[in-house]
Coordinates of C-alpha atoms in Angstrom, one line a residue:
Chain A
M1 CA 82.7 64.7 63.6
K2 CA 81.9 66.9 60.8
I3 CA 80.8 70.5 61.1
F4 CA 80.4 73.7 59.1
C5 CA 80.8 77.1 60.6
S6 CA 82.1 80.6 60.0
K7 CA 85.6 81.8 60.9
D8 CA 84.0 84.5 63.3
S9 CA 82.1 81.8 65.2
L10 CA 85.4 79.7 65.5
I11 CA 87.3 82.7 66.7
S12 CA 84.7 83.7 69.3
G13 CA 84.8 80.1 70.6
V14 CA 88.6 80.0 70.8
N15 CA 88.9 83.5 72.4
A16 CA 86.3 82.5 75.1
V17 CA 88.1 79.5 76.3
Q18 CA 91.7 80.1 75.5
R19 CA 92.7 81.8 78.8
A20 CA 91.6 78.7 80.7
V21 CA 94.1 76.4 78.9
S22 CA 96.7 75.2 81.1
V23 CA 100.1 76.8 80.7
K24 CA 101.8 74.3 82.8
N25 CA 102.8 71.1 81.1
T26 CA 101.8 68.8 83.8
L27 CA 99.1 67.0 81.8
P28 CA 99.5 67.4 78.0
V29 CA 95.8 67.0 77.3
L30 CA 95.2 70.2 79.3
S31 CA 97.1 72.2 76.8
G32 CA 94.3 71.6 74.4
I33 CA 90.8 72.8 73.7
L34 CA 88.0 70.3 73.8
I35 CA 85.7 70.6 70.9
S36 CA 82.4 68.7 70.8
A37 CA 79.8 68.7 68.3
E38 CA 76.4 67.8 69.7
K39 CA 73.0 68.3 68.3
Q40 CA 73.0 71.8 66.7
S41 CA 75.9 73.4 68.5
L42 CA 79.6 73.3 68.7
R43 CA 80.9 73.4 72.1
F44 CA 84.5 74.6 73.1
A45 CA 85.8 73.8 76.6
A46 CA 89.2 74.5 78.4
T47 CA 90.5 74.1 82.0
D48 CA 93.6 74.3 84.0
L49 CA 91.8 72.4 86.8
E50 CA 91.4 75.7 88.7
L51 CA 89.3 77.5 86.1
G52 CA 87.1 76.0 83.4
I53 CA 85.3 77.7 80.6
R54 CA 82.8 76.2 78.3
C55 CA 81.3 78.1 75.3
E56 CA 78.7 77.3 72.7
I57 CA 78.9 78.7 69.2
P58 CA 76.4 78.3 66.4
A59 CA 77.4 75.7 63.9
Q60 CA 75.9 73.3 61.4
I61 CA 76.5 69.7 62.6
E62 CA 76.6 66.9 60.1
E63 CA 78.2 64.3 62.2
E64 CA 78.6 64.5 66.1
G65 CA 82.0 64.0 67.6
T66 CA 84.5 65.1 70.1
I67 CA 88.2 65.9 70.0
V68 CA 90.9 67.9 71.9
V69 CA 93.0 70.0 69.7
P70 CA 96.3 71.8 70.7
A71 CA 95.0 75.2 71.9
K72 CA 97.8 77.5 70.8
L73 CA 98.3 76.1 67.3
F74 CA 94.5 75.8 66.8
A75 CA 94.0 79.3 67.8
E76 CA 96.6 80.6 65.5
V77 CA 95.4 78.6 62.5
V78 CA 91.8 79.9 63.2
R79 CA 92.9 83.5 63.2
K80 CA 94.7 83.0 59.9
L81 CA 91.7 81.3 58.1
P82 CA 90.0 83.2 55.3
D83 CA 86.6 84.7 55.8
T84 CA 84.6 82.0 54.4
M85 CA 82.5 79.0 55.5
I86 CA 84.8 76.5 57.2
T87 CA 84.3 72.7 57.4
I88 CA 86.0 70.8 60.1
K89 CA 86.2 67.0 60.0
E90 CA 87.6 64.8 62.8
E91 CA 89.1 61.4 62.0
N92 CA 91.5 59.1 63.9
L93 CA 92.3 61.7 66.7
A94 CA 93.1 64.4 64.1
I95 CA 91.0 67.3 62.6
T96 CA 91.1 68.6 59.2
I97 CA 90.0 72.1 58.5
Y98 CA 88.8 72.8 54.9
Y99 CA 88.4 76.2 53.4
Y100 CA 88.1 76.9 49.6
Q101 CA 90.2 74.1 48.0
S102 CA 92.7 74.0 50.8
E103 CA 93.0 72.0 54.0
I104 CA 94.9 71.9 57.2
T105 CA 95.2 68.8 59.3
L106 CA 96.2 69.0 63.1
R107 CA 96.9 66.1 65.4
G108 CA 94.7 66.1 68.4
Y109 CA 94.4 64.3 71.8
D110 CA 92.0 61.6 73.0
P111 CA 89.0 63.3 74.4
E112 CA 88.5 60.5 76.9
E113 CA 91.5 61.8 78.7
Y114 CA 90.1 65.3 79.1
P115 CA 88.5 66.1 82.5
L116 CA 85.0 67.0 82.6
L117 CA 84.0 70.5 83.8
P118 CA 81.8 69.8 86.9
D119 CA 78.2 70.8 87.1
L120 CA 77.5 71.9 90.8
I121 CA 75.1 69.6 92.6
D122 CA 72.2 71.4 94.5
P123 CA 74.0 74.8 94.2
M124 CA 72.6 78.1 95.6
S125 CA 72.2 80.6 92.8
Y126 CA 71.9 84.4 92.5
T127 CA 71.5 86.7 89.6
I128 CA 73.2 90.0 89.2
P129 CA 72.8 92.7 86.4
T130 CA 75.9 92.6 84.2
L131 CA 76.7 96.2 84.3
I132 CA 76.8 96.4 88.1
F133 CA 79.0 93.3 88.4
K134 CA 81.4 94.4 85.7
N135 CA 81.7 97.8 87.4
M136 CA 82.4 96.2 90.8
I137 CA 85.1 93.9 89.4
R138 CA 86.7 96.9 87.6
Q139 CA 86.7 98.9 90.8
T140 CA 88.3 96.2 93.0
I141 CA 90.4 93.7 91.1
F142 CA 93.5 95.9 90.7
S143 CA 94.1 95.7 94.5
C144 CA 94.6 91.9 94.6
A145 CA 98.1 90.9 95.3
V146 CA 100.3 89.6 92.5
E147 CA 102.8 87.7 94.6
E148 CA 101.7 84.2 95.3
N149 CA 102.9 83.8 98.8
R150 CA 99.5 84.4 100.4
P151 CA 96.8 83.0 98.3
V152 CA 93.8 84.7 100.0
F153 CA 95.2 87.9 98.8
N154 CA 95.3 86.6 95.1
G155 CA 91.5 86.8 95.1
T156 CA 88.5 89.1 95.8
L157 CA 86.2 88.4 98.7
M158 CA 82.7 88.2 97.5
Q159 CA 79.9 88.4 100.0
I160 CA 76.2 88.1 99.4
E161 CA 74.1 89.0 102.4
G162 CA 70.6 89.8 102.1
S163 CA 70.3 92.5 99.3
N164 CA 73.9 93.4 99.6
L165 CA 76.8 92.1 97.3
R166 CA 80.2 93.2 98.3
L167 CA 83.5 92.8 96.6
V168 CA 86.7 93.4 98.6
A169 CA 90.3 93.1 97.4
T170 CA 93.6 93.9 99.1
D171 CA 97.3 93.2 98.9
T172 CA 97.9 94.5 102.5
H173 CA 99.2 97.9 101.1
R174 CA 95.8 98.9 99.7
L175 CA 92.3 97.8 99.8
A176 CA 89.4 98.4 97.4
Y177 CA 85.8 97.9 98.7
S178 CA 82.6 98.0 96.6
I179 CA 79.0 97.3 97.7
S180 CA 75.8 97.2 95.6
E181 CA 72.2 96.5 96.4
V182 CA 71.0 93.6 94.3
E183 CA 67.7 91.7 94.6
N184 CA 68.0 88.4 96.3
P185 CA 64.6 86.8 96.3
K186 CA 65.9 83.4 97.3
N187 CA 67.8 85.0 100.1
A188 CA 71.1 83.3 99.0
S189 CA 74.0 83.9 101.1
F190 CA 77.8 83.4 100.1
N191 CA 81.2 84.2 101.4
G192 CA 84.1 83.2 99.3
I193 CA 87.4 84.2 97.8
I194 CA 87.2 84.1 94.0
P195 CA 90.6 84.1 92.2
A196 CA 91.5 87.4 90.6
K197 CA 92.2 85.4 87.2
T198 CA 88.6 84.2 87.3
L199 CA 87.2 87.7 87.8
A200 CA 89.5 89.1 85.1
E201 CA 88.2 86.4 82.7
I202 CA 84.6 87.2 83.6
Y203 CA 85.3 90.9 83.0
R204 CA 86.9 90.2 79.7
L205 CA 84.1 87.9 78.6
L206 CA 81.1 89.8 79.9
K207 CA 79.4 91.8 77.1
D208 CA 77.1 94.7 77.7
E209 CA 74.4 93.0 75.9
D210 CA 74.5 90.2 78.5
E211 CA 71.8 91.6 80.8
S212 CA 72.6 89.4 83.8
I213 CA 74.9 86.9 85.2
Q214 CA 73.9 84.0 87.1
I215 CA 76.2 82.9 90.0
S216 CA 75.8 79.3 91.5
F217 CA 78.0 78.2 94.2
N218 CA 78.8 75.6 96.9
K219 CA 81.7 75.7 99.4
T220 CA 84.5 75.0 97.0
Q221 CA 83.4 76.0 93.6
V222 CA 81.6 78.9 92.0
V223 CA 79.9 78.9 88.5
F224 CA 79.2 82.0 86.4
Q225 CA 76.8 81.7 83.4
F226 CA 76.1 84.4 81.1
G227 CA 75.3 84.5 77.4
L228 CA 76.6 81.2 75.8
I229 CA 79.4 80.9 78.5
Y230 CA 79.6 78.6 81.4
L231 CA 82.5 79.4 83.7
V232 CA 83.5 77.3 86.7
S233 CA 86.1 78.3 89.2
R234 CA 87.7 76.9 92.3
L235 CA 87.4 79.1 95.4
I236 CA 90.6 80.1 97.2
D237 CA 90.8 78.2 100.4
G238 CA 91.5 80.2 103.5
M239 CA 90.0 82.9 105.7
F240 CA 89.8 86.4 104.3
P241 CA 91.2 88.8 107.0
N242 CA 88.7 91.2 108.9
Y243 CA 88.8 94.1 106.4
K244 CA 86.5 96.3 108.5
Q245 CA 89.3 96.6 111.2
V246 CA 91.6 98.4 108.8
I247 CA 89.2 101.1 107.6
P248 CA 89.8 104.2 109.7
Q249 CA 86.7 105.8 111.3
T250 CA 88.1 109.2 111.7
C251 CA 90.5 111.5 109.9
E252 CA 92.5 114.7 110.5
T253 CA 92.3 116.1 107.1
K254 CA 89.5 115.9 104.6
I255 CA 90.2 117.0 101.0
N256 CA 87.5 117.5 98.4
L257 CA 89.2 117.4 94.9
S258 CA 88.6 116.8 91.3
V259 CA 89.3 113.2 90.1
K260 CA 90.4 114.4 86.8
N261 CA 92.8 117.2 87.9
F262 CA 94.3 115.1 90.6
L263 CA 94.7 112.0 88.3
E264 CA 96.4 114.0 85.5
A265 CA 98.7 115.8 88.1
V266 CA 99.8 112.4 89.7
E267 CA 100.3 110.9 86.3
R268 CA 102.6 113.8 85.2
A269 CA 104.4 113.7 88.5
S270 CA 105.0 110.0 88.3
L271 CA 106.9 110.4 85.0
L272 CA 109.5 112.1 86.8
S273 CA 109.4 109.9 90.0
H274 CA 110.8 106.6 88.7
D275 CA 114.0 106.0 90.6
K276 CA 116.6 103.4 90.2
S277 CA 114.9 101.0 92.7
G278 CA 111.7 101.1 90.7
A279 CA 109.9 103.0 93.3
N280 CA 107.4 105.5 92.0
I281 CA 106.9 107.7 95.0
I282 CA 105.3 111.1 94.8
R283 CA 105.2 113.8 97.6
I284 CA 101.9 115.5 98.2
K285 CA 101.5 118.8 100.3
V286 CA 98.1 119.9 101.4
E287 CA 97.9 123.5 102.6
S288 CA 94.4 125.1 103.2
T289 CA 93.0 125.4 99.6
Q290 CA 95.9 123.9 97.8
L291 CA 97.2 120.4 96.9
K292 CA 100.8 120.6 95.8
I293 CA 103.1 117.9 94.3
D294 CA 106.6 119.0 94.0
Q295 CA 109.0 116.5 92.5
T296 CA 112.7 116.9 91.9
T297 CA 114.7 113.9 90.7
E298 CA 117.7 113.1 88.6
L299 CA 115.3 113.2 85.6
G300 CA 114.0 116.8 86.2
K301 CA 111.6 118.8 88.2
I302 CA 107.7 119.1 88.3
S303 CA 105.7 121.4 90.5
E304 CA 101.9 120.7 90.3
Q305 CA 99.2 122.7 92.1
I306 CA 95.5 122.0 92.3
E307 CA 92.8 124.0 94.0
V308 CA 91.0 122.0 96.7
T309 CA 88.6 122.3 99.6
T310 CA 90.0 121.1 102.8
Q311 CA 88.9 120.6 106.4
G312 CA 91.4 120.0 109.2
N313 CA 95.1 120.0 109.4
D314 CA 97.7 120.7 106.7
V315 CA 99.7 117.5 105.8
M316 CA 102.7 116.3 103.9
I317 CA 102.5 112.7 102.7
A318 CA 104.0 110.4 100.1
F319 CA 102.3 107.8 98.0
N320 CA 103.2 105.2 95.5
A321 CA 102.0 107.0 92.4
K322 CA 100.7 103.7 90.8
F323 CA 98.5 103.1 93.9
L324 CA 96.8 106.5 93.5
I325 CA 96.5 106.2 89.6
D326 CA 94.9 102.8 89.8
A327 CA 92.1 103.9 91.9
L328 CA 91.6 107.4 90.4
K329 CA 91.1 105.6 87.0
V330 CA 88.3 103.6 88.2
I331 CA 86.4 106.0 90.3
D332 CA 83.2 107.2 88.4
T333 CA 82.5 110.4 90.0
D334 CA 83.9 113.8 89.2
Q335 CA 84.9 114.6 92.8
I336 CA 86.3 112.6 95.6
I337 CA 86.9 113.0 99.3
F338 CA 90.5 112.1 100.3
E339 CA 90.8 111.5 104.0
L340 CA 94.2 111.7 105.5
S341 CA 95.5 111.3 109.2
G342 CA 99.1 112.4 109.1
P343 CA 101.9 111.0 107.0
Y344 CA 101.9 107.4 108.3
S345 CA 98.2 106.5 108.4
P346 CA 96.3 105.2 105.5
G347 CA 94.5 107.5 103.1
V348 CA 90.9 106.9 102.2
M349 CA 89.3 107.9 98.9
R350 CA 85.5 108.0 98.7
P351 CA 83.7 109.2 95.7
L352 CA 81.7 112.2 96.5
D353 CA 78.0 111.3 97.2
N354 CA 78.5 107.6 96.5
P355 CA 79.0 105.6 99.8
N356 CA 79.2 102.4 97.9
Y357 CA 82.9 102.5 97.2
L358 CA 86.0 103.1 99.2
Y359 CA 89.7 102.8 98.5
L360 CA 92.3 102.6 101.2
V361 CA 96.0 103.3 100.4
L362 CA 99.0 103.2 102.7
P363 CA 101.5 106.0 102.4
V364 CA 105.1 105.5 101.8
R365 CA 107.4 106.6 104.7
I366 CA 109.8 109.1 103.5
S367 CA 112.8 110.7 105.5
Chain B
M1 CA 54.9 93.7 204.3
S2 CA 55.9 90.0 203.7
Q3 CA 54.2 90.2 200.3
L4 CA 56.4 93.1 199.3
T5 CA 59.5 91.3 200.4
Q6 CA 58.4 88.3 198.4
A7 CA 57.8 90.5 195.4
L8 CA 61.3 92.1 195.7
T9 CA 62.9 88.7 196.1
E10 CA 61.2 87.5 192.8
V11 CA 62.4 90.6 191.0
E12 CA 66.0 90.0 192.3
E13 CA 65.8 86.4 191.1
K14 CA 64.6 87.5 187.7
L15 CA 67.3 90.1 187.4
R16 CA 69.8 87.6 188.4
S17 CA 68.7 85.1 185.7
L18 CA 68.5 88.0 183.2
L19 CA 72.0 89.0 184.0
E20 CA 73.1 85.5 183.8
E21 CA 71.6 85.2 180.4
V22 CA 73.3 88.5 179.3
N23 CA 76.5 87.2 180.6
Q24 CA 76.0 84.0 178.5
L25 CA 75.1 86.1 175.5
I26 CA 78.3 88.3 175.7
P27 CA 80.8 85.7 174.4
Y28 CA 78.4 84.6 171.7
V29 CA 78.0 88.2 170.5
K30 CA 81.8 88.6 170.7
A31 CA 82.2 85.5 168.5
L32 CA 79.7 86.8 166.1
E33 CA 81.3 90.1 165.8
E34 CA 84.7 88.4 165.3
E35 CA 83.3 86.2 162.7
N36 CA 81.5 89.3 161.0
I37 CA 85.0 91.1 160.8
K38 CA 86.6 87.9 159.4
L39 CA 83.9 87.5 156.8
K40 CA 84.1 91.2 155.9
R41 CA 87.7 90.8 155.4
E42 CA 87.2 87.7 153.3
C43 CA 84.5 89.5 151.1
T44 CA 86.8 92.5 150.4
L45 CA 89.9 90.5 149.5
P46 CA 88.7 89.0 146.2
E47 CA 87.8 92.5 145.1
K48 CA 91.1 93.8 145.8
E49 CA 92.6 90.7 144.2
T50 CA 90.5 91.2 141.0
E51 CA 91.7 94.8 140.9
R52 CA 95.3 93.6 141.3
V53 CA 94.7 91.0 138.5
I54 CA 93.2 93.6 136.1
A55 CA 95.8 96.1 136.8
N56 CA 98.5 93.4 136.1
A57 CA 96.7 92.3 132.9
E58 CA 96.5 95.9 131.7
H59 CA 100.2 96.4 132.4
I60 CA 101.0 93.2 130.6
Q61 CA 98.7 94.2 127.7
G62 CA 100.4 97.5 127.6
V63 CA 103.9 96.0 127.5
A64 CA 102.8 93.5 124.9
H65 CA 101.3 96.2 122.7
D66 CA 104.6 98.1 123.1
N67 CA 106.5 95.1 122.2
L68 CA 104.4 94.5 119.1
E69 CA 104.6 98.0 118.1
R70 CA 108.5 97.8 118.5
L71 CA 108.5 94.6 116.5
Y72 CA 106.5 96.3 113.7
H73 CA 108.8 99.4 113.6
E74 CA 111.8 97.1 113.5
G75 CA 110.3 95.7 110.3
F76 CA 108.3 92.7 111.0
H77 CA 104.6 91.8 110.6
V78 CA 102.6 91.7 113.7
C79 CA 99.2 90.8 112.1
H80 CA 98.0 87.2 112.4
L81 CA 98.4 86.8 108.6
H82 CA 102.1 87.1 108.4
F83 CA 103.3 87.4 111.9
G84 CA 107.0 87.6 112.4
Q85 CA 107.7 87.9 108.7
P86 CA 109.7 90.7 107.3
L87 CA 107.7 93.7 106.2
E88 CA 107.8 95.1 102.8
G89 CA 106.5 98.6 103.2
D90 CA 103.6 99.2 105.7
C91 CA 100.9 96.6 106.3
L92 CA 97.2 97.7 106.5
F93 CA 96.3 94.7 108.8
C94 CA 99.3 95.3 111.2
M95 CA 98.4 98.9 111.5
G96 CA 94.8 98.2 111.9
F97 CA 95.6 95.7 114.6
L98 CA 98.0 98.0 116.5
R99 CA 95.3 100.8 116.3
K100 CA 92.5 98.5 117.5
D101 CA 94.7 97.3 120.4

């Protein structure tokens, strides 16, 4: 293999696939990036057998070939290269990178040992405008569970039904739900749990100039294609719980408040609410036209007051500040409706005049 | 005159046979009435039995719900996802399940 390309192209290829490189040392070849020079493109690929990413970058190919290079080292070398035309040559399972009058040689792995990224056979496919999908990911992904004891919560439920596309994520303490209307001419239908890591990668790699993202799927895998990127991911095995059952249909207190004012007040109060156990609990009191956050801790005292419009009962309730901040940061409207039903029932945030998003958060029981 | 006597005799015989017939019918009607009462009783019994079963089921359900609620408040999951596992804070699915119940 012998190719010529720019440093920027190499960096974009490495950046695109690097997060799919396996961090577990089960199979040494998986800690590498597969580089293939074919026809007029240079292709980078990486997989940890759960997630696989392939990316094409422009390059001048003089001699075709394939090699697996150690990902971490190759990425660091590429980032430190000068801004000039780079020549890469592969010989005897090693690559030599030439720039100016200098060169670096890195040992590689046998590409024959590298697993192929699967192409789905007879998949159903669906196309979504990038901006819509990116926003839906942003508004839901933070609610996925981090702990790995229950895999179904480490992903986001994606449902395609008619013209409706839904994303739902929960860690059992909070739940984020987003729905959009998207054209579905082939009437594709899908119901699967996509790992949060996969969606985070898509979010990171999707560029605003990518107009649409094509999703293809079968029962166990899903493929996302956009720009020059092909991303294949395993679906999480298991049944996502009935999320509709947990959404309260009624409420005792309805508060209409400004997202910005509430977010800033919660963020300030949370600075004083960190206790020794790591809990970050803030106490909220809603009385007719005022929402108050009074916090007294070992660190100091804060008293926040926001003008709000309320309907229903006064209430005193405590929340994990992080759970409120996470949602308030992704809500796009200026105002929200915050629905509460006493100090023990979940609170529901809905953007004002936007029925397509909902965030459910459990309060913290306080003495 | 003899014609009249004969006619009376005939009427008497007819009445006698009618009475006989009525006498024969009486036990039959009695048996039918008894059977009707028995059948009525049989018909109403399952209804009562169903009511009893429903009431019992509701009672058991109420007790089961109370037990699950108590289990939840003692700090264990009651949702099918984590049933019996210790709670770490409240669980949306347990609360949804208890509310729906």
